Structures are given as structure tokens and as C-alpha cells.
Amino acid sequence: MNAVTRLGSKVRRLAGATVGIPPRQINFRFRADSPRYMYGDNATASLHFAVLSGFFPPGEMFFVESVRRYRGRIADQRLKAEVSGFIGQEAIHSREHERLNAFLKERGIDTRVAEQSVKAGLWLLSRLPASQQLACTTFMEHFTASLAEQLLTDEDFRGRADPELLALWEWHALEELEHKSVTYDVYNLIGNRWYQRLLALPLVVGSLTPGLFISWSWMVAREGKATDWKDIAEGVTLLLGRKGFITKIMPLMPEFFARDFHPDQRDTSALENEWREKLFGENGELRDVWRNAG
């Protein structure tokens, strides 16, 4: 990292921190003896999270670029600082998921198909007008914020997950909640078009969901679990069953399409405070991997 890059990173960190969106320099360590399957000792469910980890680096860079192109229009100093914090947090999320993906590849869990699938889907979205791309980003940020809230409140999920790998997802979830309104506020600035928000759902689902299921199926088959019906049934139930982890967030999706929707209508401030203290407080669980603490 050269001096200019370091300075830019420091500016983003300081600006974001002033508005509650601090880019935390985290450096996770992954143990060679950690469980192969992070969630419920189940291959199918765990590989779904490996697919998501493969999706995140390209996805988060798409989010950043869809906001960055409108940065010059922002006059409000608070929103400018929030955008800086958002960009900084997303860049670090990308880096840490790339490190996790490299760790998984070393263990024979290859996320490259997921990475290429999401890049293809995002390429399709990148052909859209810039304002529609930002509308799609606001929808995906609503989804990830809902996923984050579920992860931080679902004790059953966390009780089944490997604590070491779970820590990365908890950190990521906290920061998703911290910056959940930023892309939407930028979208409001450029002219919030309700029809574009309505279109965001089919555009995102149509572009990204096929790749997600293809990648997930390929990884399950590569793991030798394609005919392990017990593992598949258990994994699908854990995620998509009546009380599944993903199923539980589906009722939150329609909120996005209300004409007067805003992410802050769902108040997660108490949850954020709880997890900031738990992860980064004086005795926080991640103090030892937080490089720019204080």
C-alpha cells in the first residue's frame, strides 16, 4: 500500500467513524483444525455460506461503484462521511471474504464457480442505467441488512455454527446494519423512483439467483454429497424450511416496496450497540484482530 492509498484509507476511516460507520481494519485468523462444515456440521448448509462468501467480494464492489459514481453530487457533509464509511467497510469486507475464500480453497472447498457466477450476474446488472443499478444495490442492501439482523438475533443459528468462522459473519453483520441506510440515502438524493425499486427484485433475482443455486449444487456435488439425501434434506431444512434461517427473513422483503420505505424505519440501533460492545468493547471478542482499534 503506497502513501496515497494509506492516506485515503485513513480519511475514510476517520470520516466514517464520525457518523457511526467506522471502517475497522480486521485481520481474521483461520485455524487449520477448524471444522470443515461451519454450520450444524452439515455440508449442504455450510456450503451455502461458502457460496455467499464467494459472492460477497464482487458484489460489494458493485455496491461501492453504484454509489461512488454519484459521490460528486453529494453536498450534505454527513452523507459524504457516511459514504466514505460505507466504502471503507465494504472494501474490508471484500478483503476478509477473499481471505476466507482462499482458506476454504486450501481445504478443497472451491468458491471459484460462485465467484464467476456472481460476476456474470453483476455484468448483466451493469448494463442497466446507473440509477437502476443503484436501485438494485438498495434492494440488495435491504436483503443483506435483513440477513445481518437475523444472524445477530438467531441464537439457534449461532449455537450451531463454529465460533471461529461465525466471528467473521458477526462482524460483517454488525457493519451491514451500521451502513444499511447509506445507499438508500444516495438513491433518494438522485431521485427515488418507485418503479425502479419495483424492478429491482426481478432484475436482481433473475441475474443472481440462478448462479447461486448452480454454484451451491456444484459445490455440494464436488463435496461428494450429491446423493447424501439426509445431509441435503437437513441442510435445506436448516436454511429454507418453515423455520429456516433464510425463510425467517422473507417477511421483511416486501417492506422495501412501500412508497415511503426507508431502512431506518426498522430500528436496529439497540442491536448494533449490543454487538459493538460484544465484539469491540473493552473485553470484546474481536479486540485481538482489530488493527486500528481506538
Coordinates of C-alpha atoms in Angstrom, one line a residue, residues 136-233:
C136 CA -30.8 -2.7 -7.4
T137 CA -28.0 -2.0 -4.9
T138 CA -30.5 -0.6 -2.4
F139 CA -32.6 -3.8 -2.7
M140 CA -29.5 -6.0 -2.1
E141 CA -28.5 -3.9 0.8
H142 CA -32.0 -4.3 2.3
F143 CA -31.6 -8.1 1.9
T144 CA -28.1 -8.1 3.5
A145 CA -29.3 -5.9 6.4
S146 CA -32.2 -8.3 7.0
L147 CA -29.8 -11.2 6.8
A148 CA -27.5 -9.4 9.2
E149 CA -30.3 -8.8 11.7
Q150 CA -31.4 -12.4 11.6
L151 CA -27.8 -13.6 12.1
L152 CA -27.3 -11.4 15.2
T153 CA -30.6 -12.3 16.8
D154 CA -30.9 -16.0 15.9
E155 CA -29.5 -17.9 18.9
D156 CA -30.3 -21.3 17.3
F157 CA -28.2 -20.4 14.3
R158 CA -25.2 -19.1 16.3
G159 CA -25.4 -22.1 18.6
R160 CA -25.0 -24.5 15.6
A161 CA -22.1 -22.5 14.0
D162 CA -18.4 -22.8 14.5
P163 CA -17.4 -19.9 16.8
E164 CA -14.2 -19.0 14.9
L165 CA -15.9 -18.7 11.5
L166 CA -19.0 -17.3 13.0
A167 CA -17.0 -14.3 14.3
L168 CA -16.4 -13.1 10.7
W169 CA -20.1 -13.3 9.9
E170 CA -21.0 -11.5 13.2
W171 CA -18.5 -8.6 12.4
H172 CA -19.8 -8.4 8.8
A173 CA -23.4 -8.4 10.0
L174 CA -22.8 -5.6 12.5
E175 CA -21.3 -3.4 9.8
E176 CA -24.1 -4.2 7.4
L177 CA -26.5 -2.7 10.0
E178 CA -24.3 0.3 10.6
H179 CA -24.4 1.3 7.0
K180 CA -27.8 -0.1 5.9
S181 CA -29.2 3.3 5.0
V182 CA -26.3 4.8 3.0
T183 CA -27.1 3.6 -0.5
Y184 CA -30.8 4.4 0.0
D185 CA -30.0 7.9 1.1
V186 CA -27.9 8.4 -2.0
Y187 CA -30.7 7.0 -4.1
N188 CA -33.1 9.5 -2.5
L189 CA -30.7 12.2 -3.5
I190 CA -30.7 11.3 -7.2
G191 CA -34.5 10.9 -7.3
N192 CA -36.1 7.9 -5.7
R193 CA -38.1 6.3 -8.5
W194 CA -40.6 3.8 -7.1
Y195 CA -40.9 1.8 -10.4
Q196 CA -37.1 1.3 -10.3
R197 CA -37.4 -0.2 -6.8
L198 CA -40.2 -2.5 -8.1
L199 CA -38.0 -3.6 -11.0
A200 CA -35.0 -4.2 -8.7
L201 CA -36.5 -7.5 -7.3
P202 CA -36.9 -9.3 -10.7
L203 CA -33.7 -7.9 -12.0
V204 CA -31.6 -9.0 -9.0
V205 CA -33.3 -12.3 -8.6
G206 CA -33.1 -13.1 -12.3
S207 CA -29.5 -12.1 -12.6
L208 CA -28.1 -13.7 -9.4
T209 CA -30.3 -16.5 -8.1
P210 CA -29.6 -19.0 -11.0
G211 CA -25.9 -18.6 -10.4
L212 CA -26.3 -19.1 -6.6
F213 CA -28.2 -22.3 -7.0
I214 CA -25.9 -23.6 -9.7
S215 CA -22.9 -22.8 -7.6
W216 CA -24.4 -24.3 -4.5
S217 CA -25.4 -27.5 -6.3
W218 CA -21.9 -27.8 -7.9
M219 CA -20.2 -27.4 -4.6
V220 CA -22.4 -30.0 -2.9
A221 CA -21.7 -32.4 -5.7
R222 CA -17.9 -31.7 -5.6
E223 CA -18.0 -32.4 -1.9
G224 CA -19.4 -35.9 -2.7
K225 CA -22.8 -35.1 -1.1
A226 CA -24.9 -35.1 -4.3
T227 CA -26.7 -38.3 -3.2
D228 CA -26.4 -37.8 0.5
W229 CA -30.2 -37.2 0.8
K230 CA -30.0 -37.0 4.6
D231 CA -27.4 -34.2 4.6
I232 CA -29.2 -32.3 1.8
A233 CA -32.6 -32.6 3.5

